[in-house]
Short mmCIF file of C-alpha atoms in Angstrom, two decimals:
data_model
loop_
_atom_site.label_atom_id
_atom_site.label_comp_id
_atom_site.label_asym_id
_atom_site.label_seq_id
_atom_site.Cartn_x
_atom_site.Cartn_y
_atom_site.Cartn_z
CA MET A 1 0.00 0.00 0.00
CA LYS A 2 1.67 3.08 -1.40
CA HIS A 3 2.73 5.65 1.24
CA LEU A 4 1.05 3.78 4.10
CA LEU A 5 2.92 2.31 7.03
CA ILE A 6 0.92 -0.71 8.18
CA GLU A 7 2.53 -2.63 11.02
CA ASN A 8 0.65 -5.83 10.19
CA GLU A 9 2.79 -7.55 7.54
CA ARG A 10 0.16 -10.21 6.81
CA LEU A 11 -2.50 -7.59 6.15
CA THR A 12 -0.07 -5.58 4.01
CA ARG A 13 0.53 -8.60 1.77
CA GLN A 14 -3.19 -9.33 1.54
CA LEU A 15 -4.01 -5.74 0.58
CA ASP A 16 -1.19 -5.67 -1.97
CA PHE A 17 -2.62 -8.80 -3.59
CA ILE A 18 -6.15 -7.39 -3.57
CA ILE A 19 -4.89 -4.21 -5.23
CA GLU A 20 -2.91 -6.20 -7.81
CA ALA A 21 -6.04 -8.28 -8.51
CA ASP A 22 -7.73 -5.09 -9.74
CA ARG A 23 -5.85 -5.56 -13.00
CA LEU A 24 -8.14 -8.47 -13.88
CA LYS A 25 -10.71 -5.77 -14.76
CA SER A 26 -8.50 -4.78 -17.68
CA VAL A 27 -8.07 -8.29 -19.13
CA MET A 28 -10.44 -8.49 -22.09
CA ARG A 29 -12.13 -11.65 -23.33
CA ARG A 30 -13.41 -12.39 -26.84
CA SER A 31 -17.02 -12.79 -25.74
CA PRO A 32 -19.19 -9.68 -25.80
CA LEU A 33 -21.57 -8.45 -23.11
CA VAL A 34 -25.09 -9.76 -23.66
CA ASP A 35 -26.09 -6.37 -25.11
CA GLY A 36 -23.11 -6.48 -27.49
CA SER A 37 -21.87 -3.04 -26.43
CA ARG A 38 -18.28 -4.12 -25.74
CA PRO A 39 -16.18 -7.21 -24.98
CA GLU A 40 -16.42 -8.62 -21.48
CA ASN A 41 -13.53 -8.38 -19.05
CA THR A 42 -12.37 -11.28 -16.91
CA ALA A 43 -13.22 -9.75 -13.52
CA GLU A 44 -16.87 -9.13 -14.35
CA HIS A 45 -17.05 -12.57 -15.99
CA SER A 46 -15.79 -14.05 -12.71
CA TRP A 47 -18.60 -12.31 -10.81
CA HIS A 48 -21.20 -13.45 -13.32
CA VAL A 49 -20.18 -17.09 -13.30
CA ALA A 50 -20.00 -17.16 -9.47
CA LEU A 51 -23.52 -15.71 -9.36
CA ALA A 52 -24.68 -18.40 -11.80
CA ALA A 53 -23.17 -21.04 -9.50
CA LEU A 54 -25.34 -19.82 -6.62
CA LEU A 55 -28.46 -20.27 -8.73
CA LEU A 56 -27.69 -23.40 -10.75
CA SER A 57 -25.90 -25.71 -8.32
CA GLY A 58 -29.02 -27.91 -8.15
CA TYR A 59 -28.26 -29.06 -11.70
CA ALA A 60 -24.78 -30.43 -10.95
CA ASN A 61 -24.47 -34.11 -11.86
CA GLU A 62 -23.01 -34.89 -8.44
CA PRO A 63 -23.67 -33.18 -5.09
CA VAL A 64 -21.37 -30.15 -4.81
CA ASP A 65 -20.20 -27.83 -2.04
CA VAL A 66 -21.51 -24.59 -3.58
CA ALA A 67 -19.27 -22.39 -1.45
CA ARG A 68 -16.24 -24.23 -2.82
CA VAL A 69 -17.51 -23.86 -6.40
CA VAL A 70 -17.91 -20.12 -5.81
CA ARG A 71 -14.43 -19.76 -4.27
CA MET A 72 -12.96 -21.63 -7.23
CA LEU A 73 -14.75 -19.39 -9.72
CA LEU A 74 -13.68 -16.18 -7.95
CA VAL A 75 -10.05 -17.30 -8.22
CA HIS A 76 -9.99 -19.38 -11.44
CA ASP A 77 -8.92 -16.64 -13.88
CA ILE A 78 -6.61 -14.50 -11.71
CA VAL A 79 -3.56 -15.90 -13.53
CA GLU A 80 -4.79 -14.03 -16.62
CA ILE A 81 -3.47 -10.81 -15.05
CA ASP A 82 -0.03 -11.94 -16.19
CA ALA A 83 -0.87 -14.65 -18.74
CA GLY A 84 -3.69 -12.87 -20.57
CA ASP A 85 -6.94 -14.43 -21.73
CA THR A 86 -6.20 -17.16 -24.26
CA TYR A 87 -9.07 -17.48 -26.73
CA ALA A 88 -10.46 -21.00 -26.57
CA TYR A 89 -10.03 -21.50 -30.32
CA ASP A 90 -6.57 -19.91 -30.61
CA VAL A 91 -4.21 -22.81 -31.42
CA SER A 92 -0.85 -21.06 -31.11
CA GLY A 93 -1.95 -19.17 -27.97
CA ASN A 94 -2.98 -22.44 -26.35
CA ARG A 95 0.43 -24.07 -27.02
CA ASP A 96 2.28 -22.16 -24.31
CA LYS A 97 -0.77 -21.35 -22.16
CA VAL A 98 0.15 -23.80 -19.39
CA GLU A 99 3.68 -22.45 -19.04
CA ARG A 100 2.52 -18.82 -19.04
CA GLU A 101 -0.15 -19.53 -16.45
CA LEU A 102 2.22 -21.44 -14.16
CA ARG A 103 4.58 -18.47 -14.09
CA ALA A 104 1.63 -16.16 -13.45
CA ALA A 105 0.34 -18.31 -10.58
CA ALA A 106 3.77 -18.34 -8.95
CA ARG A 107 4.10 -14.56 -9.06
CA LEU A 108 0.51 -13.55 -8.28
CA PHE A 109 -0.37 -16.04 -5.55
CA GLY A 110 3.15 -15.52 -4.21
CA LEU A 111 2.12 -12.01 -3.19
CA LEU A 112 -0.13 -13.54 -0.52
CA PRO A 113 0.84 -14.91 2.90
CA ASP A 114 2.02 -18.51 2.42
CA ASP A 115 -1.12 -20.21 3.73
CA GLN A 116 -3.44 -18.20 1.49
CA ALA A 117 -1.06 -18.50 -1.48
CA ALA A 118 -1.30 -22.29 -1.11
CA GLU A 119 -5.09 -22.12 -0.73
CA PHE A 120 -5.63 -20.00 -3.85
CA ARG A 121 -3.17 -22.03 -5.86
CA ALA A 122 -4.97 -25.23 -4.83
CA LEU A 123 -8.32 -23.73 -5.90
CA TRP A 124 -6.87 -22.74 -9.27
CA GLU A 125 -5.30 -26.19 -9.80
CA GLU A 126 -8.52 -27.91 -8.76
CA PHE A 127 -10.41 -25.83 -11.33
CA GLU A 128 -7.90 -26.65 -14.07
CA ASP A 129 -7.78 -30.40 -13.32
CA ARG A 130 -11.56 -31.06 -13.50
CA ALA A 131 -11.04 -34.02 -11.18
CA THR A 132 -13.60 -33.13 -8.48
CA ALA A 133 -17.37 -32.68 -8.66
CA GLU A 134 -16.98 -29.00 -7.73
CA SER A 135 -14.42 -28.45 -10.46
CA ARG A 136 -16.49 -30.22 -13.12
CA PHE A 137 -19.50 -28.08 -12.24
CA ALA A 138 -17.44 -24.87 -12.12
CA ASN A 139 -15.99 -25.67 -15.54
CA ALA A 140 -19.46 -26.39 -16.91
CA LEU A 141 -20.58 -22.88 -15.90
CA ASP A 142 -17.38 -21.26 -17.12
CA ARG A 143 -17.92 -22.75 -20.60
CA LEU A 144 -21.68 -22.26 -20.75
CA MET A 145 -21.58 -18.50 -20.03
CA PRO A 146 -19.66 -17.35 -23.15
CA LEU A 147 -21.80 -19.70 -25.27
CA LEU A 148 -24.90 -17.82 -24.07
CA HIS A 149 -23.25 -14.44 -24.68
CA ASN A 150 -22.20 -15.43 -28.20
CA TYR A 151 -25.58 -16.93 -29.00
CA LEU A 152 -27.42 -13.82 -27.78
CA ASN A 153 -25.16 -11.78 -30.06
CA ASP A 154 -26.20 -13.87 -33.05
CA GLY A 155 -22.84 -15.66 -33.24
CA ARG A 156 -20.94 -12.60 -34.43
CA VAL A 157 -17.74 -13.53 -32.59
CA TRP A 158 -17.80 -17.10 -33.96
CA ARG A 159 -17.92 -15.80 -37.51
CA GLU A 160 -15.26 -13.16 -36.88
CA HIS A 161 -12.92 -15.89 -35.69
CA HIS A 162 -13.96 -18.57 -38.23
CA VAL A 163 -15.14 -20.93 -35.52
CA ASN A 164 -17.23 -23.88 -36.71
CA ALA A 165 -19.83 -26.01 -34.95
CA ALA A 166 -17.44 -28.91 -34.31
CA GLN A 167 -15.08 -26.58 -32.47
CA VAL A 168 -17.88 -25.19 -30.30
CA ARG A 169 -19.19 -28.72 -29.66
CA GLY A 170 -15.72 -29.84 -28.55
CA ARG A 171 -15.21 -26.81 -26.35
CA MET A 172 -18.61 -27.32 -24.73
CA ALA A 173 -18.27 -31.06 -24.08
CA PRO A 174 -17.29 -30.50 -20.41
CA VAL A 175 -20.62 -28.77 -19.75
CA ALA A 176 -22.57 -32.05 -19.81
CA GLU A 177 -19.82 -33.66 -17.71
CA GLY A 178 -20.62 -31.16 -14.96
CA SER A 179 -24.37 -30.92 -15.50
CA ALA A 180 -26.66 -32.91 -17.81
CA ALA A 181 -29.34 -30.18 -17.63
CA LEU A 182 -26.85 -27.50 -18.70
CA GLY A 183 -25.55 -29.88 -21.36
CA ASP A 184 -29.10 -29.91 -22.75
CA ILE A 185 -28.98 -26.11 -22.96
CA VAL A 186 -25.75 -26.36 -24.95
CA ALA A 187 -27.39 -28.85 -27.33
CA ALA A 188 -30.41 -26.57 -27.79
CA VAL A 189 -28.21 -23.52 -28.42
CA LEU A 190 -26.11 -25.43 -30.96
CA GLN A 191 -29.15 -26.82 -32.77
CA ASN A 192 -30.80 -23.41 -32.90
CA SER A 193 -27.58 -21.68 -33.99
CA LEU A 194 -27.13 -24.15 -36.86
CA ALA A 195 -30.79 -23.83 -37.88
CA ARG A 196 -30.52 -20.05 -37.94
CA GLY A 197 -27.15 -20.06 -39.73
CA LEU A 198 -25.32 -18.39 -36.83
CA LEU A 199 -22.85 -21.25 -36.81
CA ASP A 200 -21.80 -23.58 -39.59
CA GLU A 201 -20.58 -27.18 -39.62
CA GLU A 202 -18.44 -26.44 -42.66
CA MET A 203 -17.03 -23.03 -41.76
CA PHE A 204 -13.56 -22.54 -43.20
CA VAL A 205 -11.03 -23.44 -40.52
CA PRO A 206 -7.31 -22.58 -40.77
CA ALA A 207 -5.19 -25.74 -41.14
CA ALA A 208 -3.67 -25.63 -37.64
CA ALA A 209 -7.10 -25.75 -36.05
CA GLY A 210 -7.12 -29.49 -36.62
CA GLU A 211 -5.06 -29.68 -33.45
CA ILE A 212 -7.91 -28.37 -31.33
CA GLU A 213 -9.37 -31.11 -29.17
CA MET B 1 -33.74 -17.36 -23.57
CA LYS B 2 -34.39 -15.88 -26.99
CA HIS B 3 -35.47 -18.43 -29.66
CA LEU B 4 -34.85 -21.42 -27.40
CA LEU B 5 -37.55 -23.82 -26.31
CA ILE B 6 -36.51 -25.11 -22.90
CA GLU B 7 -39.05 -27.40 -21.30
CA ASN B 8 -37.74 -26.75 -17.79
CA GLU B 9 -39.54 -23.59 -16.61
CA ARG B 10 -37.43 -23.23 -13.48
CA LEU B 11 -34.22 -23.32 -15.49
CA THR B 12 -35.66 -20.87 -18.02
CA ARG B 13 -36.37 -18.35 -15.25
CA GLN B 14 -32.93 -18.83 -13.76
CA LEU B 15 -31.20 -18.32 -17.11
CA ASP B 16 -33.33 -15.25 -17.84
CA PHE B 17 -32.26 -13.75 -14.51
CA ILE B 18 -28.60 -14.59 -15.13
CA ILE B 19 -28.79 -12.94 -18.55
CA GLU B 20 -30.54 -9.87 -17.10
CA ALA B 21 -27.84 -9.68 -14.42
CA ASP B 22 -25.30 -9.06 -17.20
CA ARG B 23 -26.49 -5.45 -17.23
CA LEU B 24 -24.71 -4.84 -13.91
CA LYS B 25 -21.52 -4.71 -16.01
CA SER B 26 -22.80 -1.47 -17.54
CA VAL B 27 -23.62 0.27 -14.23
CA MET B 28 -20.77 2.69 -13.60
CA ARG B 29 -19.52 3.80 -10.18
CA ARG B 30 -17.68 6.99 -9.27
CA SER B 31 -14.57 5.21 -8.07
CA PRO B 32 -11.86 4.59 -10.66
CA LEU B 33 -9.91 1.40 -11.27
CA VAL B 34 -6.69 1.31 -9.25
CA ASP B 35 -4.73 2.28 -12.39
CA GLY B 36 -7.08 5.22 -12.98
CA SER B 37 -7.78 4.20 -16.58
CA ARG B 38 -11.58 4.33 -16.28
CA PRO B 39 -14.39 4.24 -13.69
CA GLU B 40 -15.21 0.88 -12.18
CA ASN B 41 -18.45 -0.93 -12.98
CA THR B 42 -20.59 -2.56 -10.33
CA ALA B 43 -20.21 -6.16 -11.56
CA GLU B 44 -16.42 -6.12 -11.40
CA HIS B 45 -16.59 -4.32 -8.04
CA SER B 46 -18.81 -7.17 -6.79
CA TRP B 47 -16.17 -9.72 -7.82
CA HIS B 48 -13.38 -7.70 -6.23
CA VAL B 49 -15.11 -7.26 -2.88
CA ALA B 50 -16.10 -10.97 -2.76
CA LEU B 51 -12.47 -11.90 -3.42
CA ALA B 52 -11.40 -9.56 -0.61
CA ALA B 53 -13.86 -11.33 1.70
CA LEU B 54 -12.16 -14.68 1.05
CA LEU B 55 -8.82 -13.22 2.11
CA LEU B 56 -9.75 -10.87 4.94
CA SER B 57 -12.46 -12.71 6.89
CA GLY B 58 -9.98 -13.38 9.69
CA TYR B 59 -10.18 -9.68 10.57
CA ALA B 60 -13.95 -9.59 11.18
CA ASN B 61 -14.79 -8.38 14.69
CA GLU B 62 -17.07 -11.37 15.22
CA PRO B 63 -16.81 -14.89 13.78
CA VAL B 64 -18.44 -14.91 10.33
CA ASP B 65 -19.69 -17.53 7.88
CA VAL B 66 -17.44 -16.52 4.99
CA ALA B 67 -19.58 -18.30 2.39
CA ARG B 68 -22.57 -16.21 3.51
CA VAL B 69 -20.51 -12.99 3.32
CA VAL B 70 -19.49 -13.92 -0.23
CA ARG B 71 -23.07 -14.73 -1.29
CA MET B 72 -24.22 -11.40 0.14
CA LEU B 73 -21.51 -9.50 -1.72
CA LEU B 74 -22.26 -11.24 -5.04
CA VAL B 75 -25.90 -10.15 -4.73
CA HIS B 76 -25.69 -6.84 -2.79
CA ASP B 77 -25.63 -4.45 -5.75
CA ILE B 78 -27.87 -6.25 -8.29
CA VAL B 79 -30.67 -3.74 -7.64
CA GLU B 80 -28.44 -1.11 -9.28
CA ILE B 81 -29.40 -2.60 -12.67
CA ASP B 82 -32.68 -0.69 -12.33
CA ALA B 83 -31.88 1.81 -9.56
CA GLY B 84 -28.43 2.89 -10.75
CA ASP B 85 -25.41 3.46 -8.55
CA THR B 86 -26.13 6.27 -6.10
CA TYR B 87 -22.93 8.12 -5.23
CA ALA B 88 -22.36 7.93 -1.49
CA TYR B 89 -22.07 11.71 -1.19
CA ASP B 90 -25.00 12.60 -3.47
CA VAL B 91 -27.68 14.08 -1.19
CA SER B 92 -30.59 14.33 -3.63
CA GLY B 93 -29.82 10.93 -5.14
CA ASN B 94 -29.85 9.37 -1.70
CA ARG B 95 -33.31 10.80 -0.85
CA ASP B 96 -35.26 8.39 -3.06
CA LYS B 97 -32.61 5.65 -3.12
CA VAL B 98 -34.59 3.31 -0.86
CA GLU B 99 -37.75 3.57 -2.93
CA ARG B 100 -35.92 3.08 -6.23
CA GLU B 101 -34.06 0.07 -4.88
CA LEU B 102 -37.20 -1.57 -3.48
CA ARG B 103 -38.86 -1.37 -6.89
CA ALA B 104 -35.70 -2.74 -8.49
CA ALA B 105 -35.53 -5.66 -6.04
CA ALA B 106 -39.17 -6.55 -6.71
CA ARG B 107 -38.68 -6.64 -10.48
CA LEU B 108 -35.22 -8.19 -10.67
CA PHE B 109 -35.46 -10.88 -7.98
CA GLY B 110 -39.02 -11.49 -9.21
CA LEU B 111 -37.53 -12.95 -12.40
CA LEU B 112 -36.26 -15.90 -10.35
CA PRO B 113 -38.21 -18.94 -9.13
CA ASP B 114 -39.97 -17.98 -5.87
CA ASP B 115 -37.59 -19.78 -3.51
CA GLN B 116 -34.49 -18.21 -5.03
CA ALA B 117 -36.18 -14.81 -5.32
CA ALA B 118 -36.80 -14.95 -1.56
CA GLU B 119 -33.25 -16.10 -0.89
CA PHE B 120 -31.62 -13.32 -2.94
CA ARG B 121 -33.96 -10.71 -1.52
CA ALA B 122 -33.10 -11.86 2.01
CA LEU B 123 -29.38 -11.61 1.23
CA TRP B 124 -29.83 -8.09 -0.12
CA GLU B 125 -31.92 -7.01 2.90
CA GLU B 126 -29.43 -8.56 5.30
CA PHE B 127 -26.64 -6.59 3.60
CA GLU B 128 -28.61 -3.35 3.81
CA ASP B 129 -29.65 -3.80 7.47
CA ARG B 130 -26.15 -4.35 8.90
CA ALA B 131 -27.74 -6.31 11.74
CA THR B 132 -25.69 -9.53 11.48
CA ALA B 133 -21.96 -10.16 11.85
CA GLU B 134 -21.79 -11.25 8.19
CA SER B 135 -23.53 -8.08 7.05
CA ARG B 136 -21.34 -5.80 9.15
CA PHE B 137 -18.22 -7.42 7.73
CA ALA B 138 -19.56 -7.34 4.15
CA ASN B 139 -20.38 -3.64 4.55
CA ALA B 140 -16.91 -2.97 5.95
CA LEU B 141 -15.34 -4.42 2.80
CA ASP B 142 -17.81 -2.69 0.49
CA ARG B 143 -16.84 0.70 1.97
CA LEU B 144 -13.13 0.04 2.29
CA MET B 145 -12.63 -0.91 -1.38
CA PRO B 146 -13.55 2.45 -3.00
CA LEU B 147 -11.52 4.25 -0.30
CA LEU B 148 -8.44 2.32 -1.43
CA HIS B 149 -9.20 3.01 -5.11
CA ASN B 150 -9.65 6.72 -4.46
CA TYR B 151 -6.56 6.92 -2.27
CA LEU B 152 -4.43 5.15 -4.88
CA ASN B 153 -5.68 7.69 -7.43
CA ASP B 154 -4.47 10.56 -5.23
CA GLY B 155 -8.01 11.55 -4.21
CA ARG B 156 -8.93 12.88 -7.65
CA VAL B 157 -12.60 11.80 -7.37
CA TRP B 158 -12.96 13.37 -3.91
CA ARG B 159 -11.82 16.72 -5.25
CA GLU B 160 -13.97 16.47 -8.39
CA HIS B 161 -17.02 15.97 -6.17
CA HIS B 162 -16.02 18.42 -3.40
CA VAL B 163 -15.96 15.71 -0.78
CA ASN B 164 -14.31 16.65 2.52
CA ALA B 165 -12.64 14.55 5.21
CA ALA B 166 -15.66 14.60 7.56
CA GLN B 167 -17.81 13.11 4.83
CA VAL B 168 -15.34 10.34 4.11
CA ARG B 169 -14.93 9.70 7.85
CA GLY B 170 -18.72 9.39 8.23
CA ARG B 171 -19.06 7.14 5.22
CA MET B 172 -16.24 4.90 6.48
CA ALA B 173 -17.47 4.61 10.10
CA PRO B 174 -19.07 1.18 9.41
CA VAL B 175 -15.68 -0.26 8.45
CA ALA B 176 -14.48 -0.36 12.08
CA GLU B 177 -17.88 -1.76 13.12
CA GLY B 178 -17.19 -4.77 10.89
CA SER B 179 -13.45 -5.02 11.46
CA ALA B 180 -11.19 -3.10 13.83
CA ALA B 181 -8.11 -4.02 11.75
CA LEU B 182 -9.69 -2.66 8.58
CA GLY B 183 -10.85 0.38 10.55
CA ASP B 184 -7.17 1.01 11.32
CA ILE B 185 -6.47 0.97 7.56
CA VAL B 186 -9.18 3.59 7.06
CA ALA B 187 -7.62 5.76 9.79
CA ALA B 188 -4.17 5.43 8.21
CA VAL B 189 -5.51 6.27 4.73
CA LEU B 190 -7.37 9.32 6.08
CA GLN B 191 -4.36 10.56 8.05
CA ASN B 192 -2.07 10.12 5.07
CA SER B 193 -4.55 11.72 2.66
CA LEU B 194 -4.86 14.78 4.91
CA ALA B 195 -1.10 15.01 5.36
CA ARG B 196 -0.56 14.88 1.59
CA GLY B 197 -3.39 17.31 0.85
CA LEU B 198 -5.43 14.73 -1.11
CA LEU B 199 -8.39 15.40 1.15
CA ASP B 200 -9.27 18.50 3.15
CA GLU B 201 -11.17 19.03 6.41
CA GLU B 202 -12.43 22.39 5.15
CA MET B 203 -13.23 21.55 1.53
CA PHE B 204 -16.12 23.63 0.22
CA VAL B 205 -19.29 21.62 0.61
CA PRO B 206 -22.59 22.52 -1.13
CA ALA B 207 -25.23 23.54 1.43
CA ALA B 208 -27.36 20.43 1.06
CA ALA B 209 -24.47 18.22 2.05
CA GLY B 210 -25.17 19.06 5.69
CA GLU B 211 -27.86 16.42 5.49
CA ILE B 212 -25.38 13.64 4.93
CA GLU B 213 -25.06 11.40 7.99
#
């Protein structure tokens, strides 16, 4: 905290981290706001997806600790302060994503007192690994939200980035793994988007995109 | 959900609320981002203050259920979608704030299934009433955050709005009620701001401002 002498070293580190975290508000995503007025930033996305978790946890495939899902979602994108938001369909950006995010996690969580650094890092790793019920449900929400935003903007961002239906289907596969009911929403959005021509099975895809899962 | 036929009425209402909630990202506050690049919006503020709750709950004056504090903070400003953000030091805006926010709560939470509408409304009322330990701590964080943002921007917004030290002191009084340690941060920020001339005891105040608590 600039210019302030705070005798409590633990609190100083916590406040310094909280202030550094403000930069997540300047990390821009590809998905637009629902009203299409501008792209979404990662901080407000994190709020939105945590709010969705409060309301939709009843649809998780397995019983989940909602508070843990929310904590995970509040923390899951903080590494983007250093690593940036990597667009889901960006092949070259996704090649070194893991390395960039590991460096970011070390620096950013390292600002915190050791116990909280370990706690936040564990939440982030749990989210990334998709090995727990809470993580699978958190990932389902994290993938569903931009699908809704893109759909409600008539698929503009998909077309701008030459994204085809197979890519979206692959990207959205984890939604049903976390929640069958939300997986049904994905299926309905995809079907409707294809029917309305918002998304195309045959959209031209640059050669390297074959590497996308 | 535009153009989608979802057979599950409960889920339809929940998704409609979640999509409506996106508008909180377009509600602008007076406080700037820490880097001063633009004003903060209420959705990203809600994320930031919920994140702060995860880290700082150990400083609450009374034991708190952190998950409840976080839920309260995720929901506490949703009424601003209809009611707008009322600047803390805006006398005329604060006169009809309660009425505007009650109408907003009825419409917005009314989009949800009845049980979740009641739950979110109760969280919002609990936040507003400051009658529980969780609410007092949530309010402490909600007031501390813009103080830090304004301080780190050298008090520019205070001067633009002719806010004096007594007003800030009054506005920040609830911080110490929720957390003595965070109250000490407020005192240090105020002392330092006065010493550096960022804030003034005698700043010209428009006549009506006498009505501020």
